[in-house]
Amino acid sequence: MGHVGRQTIIFEKQPVILETYSTVGPKEGQGPMGGCFHEVLEDELLGEKTWEKAEGMMIKRTVQGLLNKSGKKPEDVDYILCGDLENQINSTQMAIKDFNIPFFGLYGACSTMGESMSLGAILIGSGYAKHVITGASSHNCTAEKQFRYPMEYGGQRPLTQQWTVTGSGYVLLGESGAGPKIHSITTGKVVDFETKDVFNMGAVMAPAAADTILAHLKETNQKPEDYDAIITGDLGQCGTDILLDLTAKLGTDISKVHQDCGLLIFDNEAQDTHSGGSGCGCSASVFAGHFYKALKDKKLKKVLLVPTGALMSLCSTQQGENITGIAHAVSICAE
Amino acid sequence: MGHVGRQTIIFEKQPVILETYSTVGPKEGQGPMGGCFHEVLEDELLGEKTWEKAEGMMIKRTVQGLLNKSGKKPEDVDYILCGDLENQINSTQMAIKDFNIPFFGLYGACSTMGESMSLGAILIGSGYAKHVITGASSHNCTAEKQFRYPMEYGGQRPLTQQWTVTGSGYVLLGESGAGPKIHSITTGKVVDFETKDVFNMGAVMAPAAADTILAHLKETNQKPEDYDAIITGDLGQCGTDILLDLTAKLGTDISKVHQDCGLLIFDNEAQDTHSGGSGCGCSASVFAGHFYKALKDKKLKKVLLVPTGALMSLCSTQQGENITGIAHAVSICAE
């Protein structure tokens, strides 16, 4: 119990995931997971003048939806920990100010949901907080214009590329009550596989996912089969292939229990999303919308959620730097 | 003990600040605090091709300096929590990968040192970690080119503007040992005073500083005089004037004990730094270089460190959004 191995905390007093809320864009609403989300937005702009304000509005609606669904007021919540993909987590900061909750801003690229749930679990598990909200969000238009090309340019997308999800997922953690529980967390290290291709995020994140998953299994003395699902964030098809290869070569076959939120959220053929979904809103919304319900209904007894991030900026890309990866694992058991 | 009031944690088991390390640029080395820093860089580029790589190198040297000074190896450290001002905390991610330590990336603008020390203290205070490194960094050239004008443009600087510090400060927190101790933390909320001027960061951050300082004093049942120093991060002259006014109007006179790292680090007249220093490396390096030593030598018995951040991005500024502020307070006692 407590800190075990190099990267893992096993909680003696397990934080409860009391409630979740997910909001996604129209394209995500039309995908295979469409029926799972709590709210599907009518369009990408939501009547706002900019995509950044629209992302902020989506975050606000998600946090407010979570508060309403759980019957809580902002003053019942001790901390909020969250982030997005924008420079200086712009939309998150715009959105959070209205709730007047003590705020820790995070940046973990697409691993942010794992990072926020980990730090939230630490706050609850330690007894320092009774209720904590954690979450992450991404918006296709704010991310694409920032990391790649102006949206109006309509650039061709290589087949390795993924589609940044417009979506937001937030969870309410509590010290007691009914709901799935966080058993343990394994915190990722920055992993550099010397990748430079901004159109192949799966290749960047897969080695980080392998590193964290294998560390988690070793440090908690578990096998892949101890989990009903090991759920990576947004590796997409290319990244998933690499992850399964890598882990198999390192002696652990996770293929029977592996799922990837980036492959679940879109129908890659029908929706023209190439390698799959990405963005920190991908694992956040798919966990909050789909997996949380499966855990509550006991269709899944135990899952390992592993949001995966590619650490890059437009500046580092233009300067020819490597894109590094990171992944944070959260082990969750049905009640 | 534990969580008190809305925003504060008082630690039962107080985390110890075992060691600190600070690295600054040449201009900071020539300032009034020059003799306090552990390392003064010879130039702003450090032989690197880009300012971003130079900032990364400065962070690496700071973390390595901290490890050397405290006789620790990376594998002795359970977590590292840190950030900088760049988009996607670019330089921090570049620097941290070499240490192979479980990493939580943070973005709190110039409040990042307060955010990182707060979360680090939670990890130690809870018993989940034995040793944690926390820190923050900024670089004049990476920040100015990103938030304001290209460096080559040589734009005129208004008198309300501050000078982004090239500097980095990191601390090693431990569960036991000799050193100043973290008594309590007060976590900030996002405060919006509807300011839009990117050349007056002090005006953005002062209301957030007032909010957090007054919350801290109230929730811990203390008066300003219970502190030898209440140290804001980087309000500069304009922000300091506003903070002292605001707190006085709200019934609490902090003027006798207030100091500001942004006013300490430069000689504003001689060094042409207008309203003072800024950047998350400002409070990080001044705390790690100057105040830590004063606490160790018991010249100061108790201080409240309040790093202050202005939450903005180039995008939000260009879109005409308000710049909001946040401040996180860390109460530290000499042994």
XYZ file of C-alpha atoms in Angstrom:
670
model
C 0.000 0.000 0.000
C 1.071 3.558 -0.558
C 3.965 4.088 -2.939
C 5.116 0.803 -4.504
C 7.879 0.314 -7.052
C 9.087 3.357 -8.951
C 5.905 4.835 -10.341
C 2.849 3.471 -8.560
C 0.620 4.427 -5.637
C -1.874 1.830 -4.385
C -4.606 3.574 -2.394
C -5.496 2.270 1.024
C -8.549 4.521 1.098
C -9.756 4.241 -2.499
C -11.180 7.402 -4.081
C -14.693 6.887 -5.479
C -15.679 8.136 -8.935
C -19.045 9.501 -7.865
C -20.195 10.852 -11.215
C -19.010 11.698 -14.718
C -20.146 13.969 -17.539
C -19.137 14.024 -21.186
C -19.812 16.512 -23.958
C -18.784 15.977 -27.570
C -19.080 17.622 -30.970
C -21.461 16.601 -33.755
C -18.985 14.307 -35.557
C -18.297 12.396 -32.334
C -22.055 12.242 -31.736
C -22.473 10.517 -35.106
C -19.774 7.933 -34.294
C -20.195 4.453 -32.807
C -20.085 5.867 -29.236
C -22.638 8.606 -30.029
C -25.326 7.190 -27.762
C -23.018 7.044 -24.722
C -22.233 10.722 -24.266
C -24.243 12.923 -21.931
C -24.437 15.809 -24.378
C -23.808 16.126 -28.109
C -23.228 19.681 -29.287
C -25.238 20.988 -32.214
C -22.177 22.498 -33.929
C -18.486 23.283 -33.342
C -19.011 26.988 -32.563
C -21.935 26.951 -30.125
C -22.902 30.474 -31.137
C -19.526 31.825 -30.039
C -17.279 34.033 -32.153
C -14.172 31.861 -31.865
C -13.400 28.149 -31.553
C -11.468 28.892 -28.371
C -14.573 30.418 -26.772
C -16.589 27.455 -28.042
C -14.169 25.046 -26.366
C -14.460 27.105 -23.185
C -18.258 26.916 -23.428
C -18.074 23.136 -23.922
C -15.922 22.827 -20.775
C -18.365 25.015 -18.827
C -21.317 22.900 -19.937
C -19.457 19.739 -18.958
C -18.533 20.967 -15.467
C -22.033 22.382 -14.936
C -23.563 19.129 -16.198
C -21.398 17.182 -13.763
C -22.414 19.423 -10.864
C -26.113 19.156 -11.768
C -25.991 15.383 -12.219
C -24.297 14.871 -8.875
C -26.407 17.426 -7.015
C -23.352 19.443 -6.008
C -22.635 23.150 -5.986
C -19.206 24.619 -6.804
C -18.679 25.370 -3.104
C -18.995 21.651 -2.338
C -15.916 20.968 -4.455
C -12.498 21.432 -2.837
C -10.361 21.495 -5.998
C -10.619 21.352 -9.760
C -7.670 19.987 -11.763
C -7.833 20.066 -15.533
C -6.382 21.174 -18.840
C -6.637 21.167 -22.606
C -4.312 21.202 -25.624
C -4.283 24.939 -26.294
C -1.329 27.209 -25.668
C -1.419 28.158 -21.981
C -4.548 25.950 -21.578
C -6.477 28.982 -22.761
C -10.029 27.621 -22.940
C -9.796 25.784 -19.617
C -8.775 28.968 -17.833
C -11.609 30.906 -19.490
C -14.133 28.271 -18.451
C -12.992 27.565 -14.901
C -13.114 31.135 -13.629
C -16.923 31.091 -13.383
C -16.961 28.232 -10.877
C -14.786 29.886 -8.234
C -13.164 26.600 -7.191
C -9.462 26.379 -6.154
C -7.741 25.449 -9.407
C -4.616 23.547 -10.433
C -3.913 23.940 -14.169
C -2.322 20.915 -15.825
C -0.583 20.255 -19.101
C -0.005 16.637 -20.079
C -0.994 16.859 -23.756
C -3.487 14.034 -24.447
C -2.525 12.303 -21.183
C -4.167 15.105 -19.183
C -7.178 13.003 -18.109
C -4.796 10.467 -16.559
C -2.741 13.207 -14.938
C -5.785 14.986 -13.511
C -7.399 11.791 -12.183
C -4.065 10.771 -10.621
C -3.549 14.063 -8.787
C -7.246 14.165 -7.864
C -6.991 10.653 -6.435
C -3.961 11.730 -4.399
C -5.942 14.651 -2.950
C -8.844 12.376 -1.992
C -6.780 9.346 -0.937
C -4.699 11.513 1.391
C -7.776 12.900 3.113
C -6.836 16.493 2.176
C -9.976 16.842 0.050
C -13.506 15.440 0.169
C -14.617 16.260 -3.373
C -12.416 16.968 -6.382
C -13.342 17.541 -10.023
C -10.839 16.470 -12.671
C -11.078 16.547 -16.448
C -9.711 17.306 -19.876
C -10.942 18.704 -23.147
C -9.924 19.155 -26.758
C -11.537 20.796 -29.784
C -10.790 19.766 -33.334
C -10.553 23.315 -34.653
C -8.541 24.887 -31.814
C -6.045 22.005 -31.941
C -5.667 21.608 -35.695
C -5.144 25.320 -36.351
C -2.606 25.463 -33.546
C -0.546 22.313 -34.158
C -0.853 21.837 -37.925
C -2.506 23.967 -40.636
C -5.088 26.779 -40.666
C -8.511 25.103 -40.897
C -9.390 27.076 -44.038
C -6.369 25.643 -45.829
C -8.025 22.220 -45.983
C -4.704 20.331 -46.107
C -4.600 16.677 -47.174
C -4.343 14.370 -44.189
C -1.905 11.436 -44.347
C -3.342 8.028 -43.431
C -1.291 7.885 -40.226
C -2.981 11.063 -38.995
C -5.746 11.060 -36.426
C -8.771 13.294 -35.982
C -8.617 15.536 -32.925
C -11.790 14.914 -30.962
C -14.077 17.785 -30.032
C -14.990 16.566 -26.609
C -14.681 17.042 -22.906
C -14.930 14.575 -20.038
C -15.007 15.477 -16.363
C -15.354 13.316 -13.261
C -16.269 13.967 -9.630
C -14.072 12.115 -7.150
C -15.171 11.679 -3.549
C -13.903 10.061 -0.380
C -17.025 7.950 0.095
C -20.270 7.024 -1.608
C -21.336 4.645 -4.350
C -19.351 4.233 -7.564
C -16.294 2.643 -9.137
C -13.112 3.096 -7.132
C -9.577 4.080 -8.012
C -7.361 1.221 -6.896
C -3.989 2.604 -7.957
C -2.187 5.042 -10.254
C 1.045 4.689 -12.214
C 2.638 7.963 -13.230
C 4.434 8.171 -16.549
C 7.907 9.358 -17.441
C 8.754 11.300 -20.607
C 9.658 8.731 -23.290
C 11.635 9.758 -26.383
C 11.586 7.394 -29.370
C 13.116 10.108 -31.572
C 9.955 10.557 -33.620
C 9.450 13.837 -35.465
C 6.325 13.230 -37.570
C 3.447 15.479 -36.437
C 1.122 13.377 -38.580
C 1.819 10.183 -36.673
C 1.003 10.774 -33.022
C 0.327 7.071 -32.468
C 3.984 6.269 -33.073
C 4.992 8.881 -30.474
C 2.587 7.731 -27.778
C 2.763 3.927 -28.153
C 6.222 3.565 -26.518
C 5.088 5.734 -23.592
C 1.920 3.642 -23.224
C 3.982 0.422 -23.264
C 6.359 1.848 -20.658
C 3.588 2.840 -18.237
C 1.437 -0.291 -18.740
C 4.374 -2.656 -18.189
C 5.514 -0.665 -15.141
C 1.999 -0.794 -13.734
C 1.622 -4.560 -14.195
C 5.046 -5.227 -12.703
C 4.726 -2.872 -9.749
C 1.242 -4.070 -8.815
C 2.175 -7.687 -9.504
C -0.611 -8.230 -12.033
C -1.057 -9.831 -15.442
C -2.956 -8.262 -18.359
C -5.775 -10.795 -17.771
C -6.381 -9.331 -14.315
C -8.021 -6.501 -16.246
C -11.217 -6.695 -18.264
C -9.826 -3.860 -20.334
C -6.553 -1.964 -20.669
C -7.730 1.231 -22.314
C -5.240 3.533 -24.016
C -6.196 7.114 -24.728
C -5.752 7.861 -28.378
C -3.183 5.673 -30.097
C -5.430 5.115 -33.108
C -4.738 2.211 -35.465
C -1.050 2.963 -36.112
C -0.257 3.457 -32.452
C -2.257 0.429 -31.374
C -0.324 -1.806 -33.788
C 2.957 -0.478 -32.398
C 1.830 -0.868 -28.766
C 0.755 -4.497 -29.240
C 3.995 -5.297 -31.076
C 6.171 -3.574 -28.488
C 4.543 -5.135 -25.430
C 4.577 -8.602 -27.065
C 8.275 -8.238 -27.858
C 8.871 -7.265 -24.243
C 7.158 -10.491 -23.161
C 3.657 -9.326 -22.248
C 0.691 -9.957 -24.525
C -1.994 -7.358 -23.831
C -3.856 -7.904 -27.114
C -6.773 -9.814 -25.570
C -7.752 -6.988 -23.231
C -6.530 -3.896 -25.057
C -8.937 -1.230 -26.255
C -8.181 2.282 -27.511
C -10.538 5.237 -27.123
C -9.203 6.645 -30.406
C -10.435 3.526 -32.201
C -13.761 3.388 -30.354
C -14.945 6.950 -30.909
C -15.043 7.035 -34.729
C -15.851 4.640 -37.558
C -12.566 5.302 -39.368
C -13.877 4.062 -42.743
C -17.259 5.754 -42.727
C -16.150 8.943 -40.980
C -12.868 9.433 -42.872
C -10.878 9.729 -39.648
C -7.896 7.724 -40.958
C -5.971 6.275 -37.997
C -8.648 7.230 -35.410
C -9.511 9.869 -32.833
C -7.021 11.834 -30.734
C -6.876 14.800 -28.377
C -7.183 14.793 -24.600
C -10.965 15.027 -24.931
C -10.911 11.585 -26.591
C -10.059 9.388 -23.589
C -11.767 11.892 -21.259
C -15.141 11.732 -23.035
C -15.010 8.000 -23.842
C -14.167 7.171 -20.222
C -16.771 9.564 -18.798
C -19.423 8.554 -21.347
C -18.862 4.851 -21.963
C -16.463 3.054 -19.619
C -17.774 4.659 -16.444
C -21.258 3.319 -17.193
C -19.873 -0.158 -17.983
C -18.123 -0.136 -14.588
C -21.239 1.103 -12.782
C -23.334 -1.612 -14.460
C -20.608 -4.150 -13.616
C -20.262 -5.143 -17.271
C -16.591 -4.463 -16.608
C -15.128 -5.298 -13.206
C -11.677 -3.766 -13.505
C -10.070 -1.510 -16.085
C -6.751 0.242 -16.532
C -7.280 3.652 -18.118
C -4.069 4.908 -19.774
C -4.438 8.347 -21.388
C -1.494 8.918 -23.703
C 0.090 12.235 -24.665
C 2.442 13.516 -27.352
C 4.562 16.354 -25.995
C 5.096 18.889 -28.747
C 4.436 22.491 -29.646
C 4.316 24.261 -32.979
C 7.613 25.860 -31.984
C 9.391 22.587 -31.162
C 8.129 21.038 -34.402
C 9.314 23.955 -36.514
C 12.677 23.800 -34.777
C 12.999 20.097 -35.665
C 12.880 18.730 -32.145
C 11.801 15.177 -31.284
C 8.226 14.658 -30.189
C 8.228 12.812 -26.860
C 5.405 10.864 -25.249
C 3.949 10.314 -21.798
C 1.173 8.098 -20.392
C -0.458 7.994 -16.962
C -2.355 4.891 -15.828
C -5.364 4.814 -13.497
C -6.617 1.429 -12.271
C -10.371 1.439 -11.602
C -12.539 -1.295 -10.072
C -16.322 -1.643 -10.162
C -17.743 -1.269 -6.684
C -5.246 20.366 10.562
C -5.832 18.997 7.098
C -8.189 20.988 4.888
C -9.363 24.168 6.615
C -11.668 26.822 5.211
C -12.218 26.884 1.460
C -8.694 26.934 0.058
C -6.167 25.889 2.676
C -4.408 22.726 3.790
C -2.442 22.845 7.066
C 0.038 19.975 7.116
C 0.170 17.746 10.154
C 3.377 16.160 8.865
C 5.182 19.194 7.447
C 7.164 18.663 4.241
C 10.795 19.774 4.550
C 12.493 21.877 1.879
C 15.745 19.922 1.910
C 17.588 21.856 -0.768
C 17.134 24.447 -3.522
C 18.959 25.446 -6.682
C 18.630 28.551 -8.813
C 20.034 29.452 -12.205
C 19.609 32.856 -13.837
C 20.657 34.765 -16.932
C 23.391 37.411 -17.111
C 21.063 40.398 -16.587
C 19.625 38.807 -13.437
C 23.181 38.030 -12.323
C 24.013 41.736 -12.571
C 20.983 42.738 -10.484
C 20.795 43.346 -6.726
C 20.196 39.612 -6.057
C 23.089 38.530 -8.298
C 25.191 37.140 -5.463
C 22.372 34.921 -4.150
C 21.901 32.609 -7.120
C 23.667 29.280 -7.378
C 24.574 29.739 -11.027
C 24.652 32.746 -13.350
C 24.629 31.842 -17.040
C 27.250 33.346 -19.287
C 24.710 34.277 -21.985
C 21.071 33.732 -22.990
C 21.808 31.008 -25.577
C 24.231 28.718 -23.754
C 25.696 27.541 -27.028
C 22.314 26.221 -28.209
C 20.716 27.021 -31.557
C 17.415 28.254 -30.129
C 16.230 30.088 -27.024
C 13.859 27.213 -26.321
C 16.754 24.747 -26.196
C 18.668 27.216 -24.037
C 15.764 27.374 -21.587
C 15.691 23.559 -21.594
C 19.428 23.501 -20.877
C 18.963 25.996 -18.019
C 16.275 23.743 -16.497
C 18.533 20.683 -16.869
C 21.413 22.473 -15.181
C 19.112 23.561 -12.360
C 17.701 20.077 -11.718
C 21.171 18.520 -11.997
C 22.582 21.201 -9.691
C 19.837 20.440 -7.165
C 20.538 16.702 -7.334
C 24.286 17.244 -6.931
C 23.875 19.685 -4.066
C 21.583 17.330 -2.171
C 23.570 14.170 -2.961
C 20.587 12.547 -4.655
C 20.232 10.587 -7.865
C 17.184 10.804 -10.128
C 16.070 7.350 -8.914
C 15.883 8.708 -5.349
C 13.179 11.142 -6.435
C 9.589 9.876 -6.593
C 8.070 12.690 -8.667
C 8.978 15.880 -10.474
C 6.320 18.574 -10.897
C 7.152 21.657 -12.907
C 6.428 23.931 -15.820
C 7.338 27.064 -17.733
C 5.620 29.802 -19.747
C 6.068 28.336 -23.210
C 3.295 26.867 -25.322
C 2.823 23.250 -24.174
C 5.584 23.815 -21.550
C 7.976 22.969 -24.361
C 11.356 23.508 -22.684
C 10.358 21.768 -19.463
C 9.357 18.636 -21.356
C 12.615 18.691 -23.335
C 14.642 19.019 -20.146
C 12.819 16.563 -17.909
C 13.058 13.534 -20.197
C 16.742 12.983 -19.372
C 16.050 12.455 -15.661
C 13.623 9.561 -16.043
C 11.532 10.639 -13.049
C 7.697 10.253 -12.986
C 6.503 13.646 -14.210
C 3.425 15.832 -13.724
C 3.439 18.797 -16.121
C 1.888 21.982 -14.747
C 0.704 25.237 -16.220
C -0.033 28.058 -13.817
C 1.603 30.930 -15.732
C 3.897 32.795 -13.310
C 2.195 31.104 -10.333
C 3.731 27.754 -11.320
C 6.284 27.714 -8.477
C 3.423 28.020 -5.976
C 1.384 25.378 -7.784
C 4.280 22.931 -7.980
C 5.328 23.404 -4.339
C 1.681 22.981 -3.261
C 1.179 19.710 -5.141
C 4.631 18.521 -4.094
C 3.801 19.278 -0.457
C 0.574 17.277 -0.823
C 2.537 14.291 -2.157
C 4.984 14.451 0.760
C 2.476 15.406 3.463
C 0.239 12.488 2.505
C 3.086 10.006 2.784
C 2.694 8.927 -0.859
C 6.179 10.201 -1.697
C 9.461 10.526 0.160
C 11.261 12.931 -2.183
C 9.711 15.272 -4.732
C 11.321 17.906 -6.939
C 9.234 20.936 -7.882
C 10.135 23.998 -9.877
C 9.486 26.592 -12.531
C 11.401 28.436 -15.193
C 11.119 31.314 -17.629
C 13.378 32.772 -20.282
C 13.186 36.377 -21.426
C 13.532 35.580 -25.113
C 11.192 32.550 -25.304
C 8.520 34.457 -23.396
C 8.772 37.842 -25.112
C 8.734 36.431 -28.636
C 5.759 34.260 -27.748
C 3.552 36.672 -25.809
C 4.483 40.036 -27.306
C 6.774 40.981 -30.222
C 9.583 39.226 -32.123
C 12.806 39.989 -30.256
C 14.419 41.461 -33.389
C 11.635 44.038 -33.654
C 12.930 45.835 -30.578
C 9.534 47.304 -29.656
C 9.246 50.187 -27.186
C 8.250 48.979 -23.761
C 5.610 50.942 -21.808
C 6.523 51.890 -18.244
C 3.943 49.501 -16.805
C 5.692 46.592 -18.505
C 7.936 44.165 -16.677
C 11.027 42.309 -17.773
C 10.568 38.543 -18.065
C 13.262 36.938 -15.949
C 15.619 34.379 -17.465
C 15.783 32.088 -14.492
C 14.864 28.786 -13.021
C 14.348 27.701 -9.421
C 13.865 24.142 -8.233
C 13.452 22.703 -4.747
C 13.765 19.233 -3.246
C 10.996 18.387 -0.783
C 11.382 15.505 1.647
C 9.415 13.880 4.434
C 12.191 14.313 6.991
C 15.581 15.931 7.458
C 16.873 19.399 8.196
C 15.467 22.482 6.508
C 12.605 24.977 6.463
C 9.170 23.362 6.576
C 5.958 23.913 4.666
C 3.321 24.741 7.241
C 0.342 25.202 4.919
C -0.774 25.968 1.387
C -3.623 28.126 0.080
C -4.692 27.331 -3.475
C -5.841 30.156 -5.701
C -8.969 30.592 -7.770
C -9.047 32.262 -11.182
C -9.705 35.987 -10.611
C -10.998 38.200 -13.434
C -10.651 41.966 -13.026
C -11.475 42.464 -16.708
C -7.987 43.628 -17.581
C -6.813 43.328 -21.201
C -3.453 45.118 -21.222
C -0.604 42.675 -21.999
C 1.835 45.377 -20.930
C 0.497 45.603 -17.401
C 0.701 42.140 -15.854
C 0.900 43.619 -12.352
C -2.656 44.921 -12.657
C -3.850 41.439 -13.653
C -2.090 39.580 -10.857
C -2.558 41.985 -7.912
C -6.266 41.150 -7.368
C -5.475 37.411 -7.451
C -2.637 37.947 -4.957
C -4.954 39.920 -2.663
C -7.610 37.210 -2.899
C -5.225 34.385 -1.981
C -3.327 36.292 0.749
C -6.537 37.400 2.487
C -8.013 33.885 2.201
C -4.825 32.440 3.692
C -4.744 34.842 6.654
C -8.436 34.285 7.374
C -8.418 30.513 7.022
C -5.276 30.043 9.116
C -6.436 32.664 11.617
C -3.309 34.797 11.258
C -2.419 38.471 10.896
C 0.125 39.868 8.400
C 2.490 40.483 11.321
C 2.630 36.761 12.004
C 4.864 36.665 8.922
C 8.337 38.141 8.596
C 7.617 38.468 4.894
C 4.654 38.043 2.567
C 6.417 37.566 -0.753
C 4.503 37.978 -3.998
C 5.903 36.510 -7.197
C 6.203 39.212 -9.807
C 3.775 42.081 -9.331
C 6.434 44.678 -10.052
C 5.906 48.286 -8.977
C 2.484 48.773 -10.598
C 1.104 45.516 -9.228
C 2.595 46.087 -5.774
C 0.908 49.493 -5.543
C -2.426 47.928 -6.490
C -1.998 45.013 -4.060
C -1.205 47.273 -1.102
C -4.147 49.538 -1.969
C -6.573 46.663 -2.435
C -5.667 44.807 0.741
C -5.750 48.043 2.779
C -9.209 48.867 1.415
C -10.330 45.373 2.387
C -9.170 46.076 5.948
C -5.786 44.335 6.065
C -2.540 46.294 5.936
C 0.222 44.049 4.612
C 2.571 46.903 3.666
C 4.936 46.365 6.608
C 5.787 42.790 5.636
C 5.220 42.744 1.883
C 8.057 42.065 -0.548
C 7.880 41.284 -4.261
C 10.402 39.113 -6.113
C 9.816 41.215 -9.238
C 11.033 44.298 -7.355
C 13.949 42.512 -5.692
C 15.565 40.921 -8.736
C 16.344 44.049 -10.790
C 17.388 47.620 -10.130
C 14.571 49.103 -12.203
C 16.318 52.432 -12.703
C 19.792 51.185 -13.510
C 18.700 48.112 -15.460
C 15.875 49.758 -17.438
C 13.394 47.106 -16.360
C 10.526 49.568 -15.881
C 7.962 48.047 -13.468
C 10.210 45.110 -12.426
C 10.865 41.450 -13.129
C 8.255 38.876 -14.122
C 7.982 35.291 -15.374
C 7.620 32.131 -13.354
C 11.393 31.929 -13.050
C 11.303 35.188 -11.053
C 9.721 33.954 -7.818
C 11.225 30.483 -8.384
C 14.823 31.729 -8.573
C 14.474 34.445 -5.907
C 12.931 31.954 -3.470
C 15.458 29.220 -4.259
C 18.409 31.644 -4.286
C 17.607 34.217 -1.615
C 14.661 33.469 0.683
C 15.541 29.822 1.240
C 18.945 30.843 2.583
C 17.389 33.507 4.823
C 15.077 30.843 6.268
C 17.916 28.362 6.748
C 20.003 31.026 8.498
C 16.929 31.949 10.575
C 17.158 35.579 9.426
C 13.519 35.033 8.543
C 11.385 32.798 10.764
C 8.228 32.532 8.714
C 7.335 33.625 5.199
C 4.334 33.365 2.907
C 5.467 32.787 -0.673
C 2.746 33.797 -3.143
C 3.723 33.244 -6.796
C 1.296 35.150 -9.010
C 0.245 34.292 -12.554
C -1.457 36.087 -15.449
C -3.485 33.603 -17.482
C -3.280 34.583 -21.132
C -2.111 33.294 -24.482
C -1.225 35.104 -27.686
C -4.469 33.739 -29.094
C -6.668 35.004 -26.244
C -5.006 38.423 -26.419
C -5.510 38.710 -30.169
C -9.137 37.689 -29.719
C -9.637 40.467 -27.159
C -10.303 38.251 -24.146
C -9.741 39.360 -20.559
C -6.488 38.372 -18.899
C -7.247 36.619 -15.617
C -4.985 36.043 -12.648
C -4.238 33.324 -10.126
C -1.977 33.086 -7.059
C -1.000 30.122 -4.898
C 0.358 30.683 -1.372
C 2.884 28.487 0.433
C 3.565 29.177 4.123
C 7.114 28.257 5.135
C 8.702 28.250 8.603
C 12.374 28.146 9.510
C 13.172 24.919 11.257
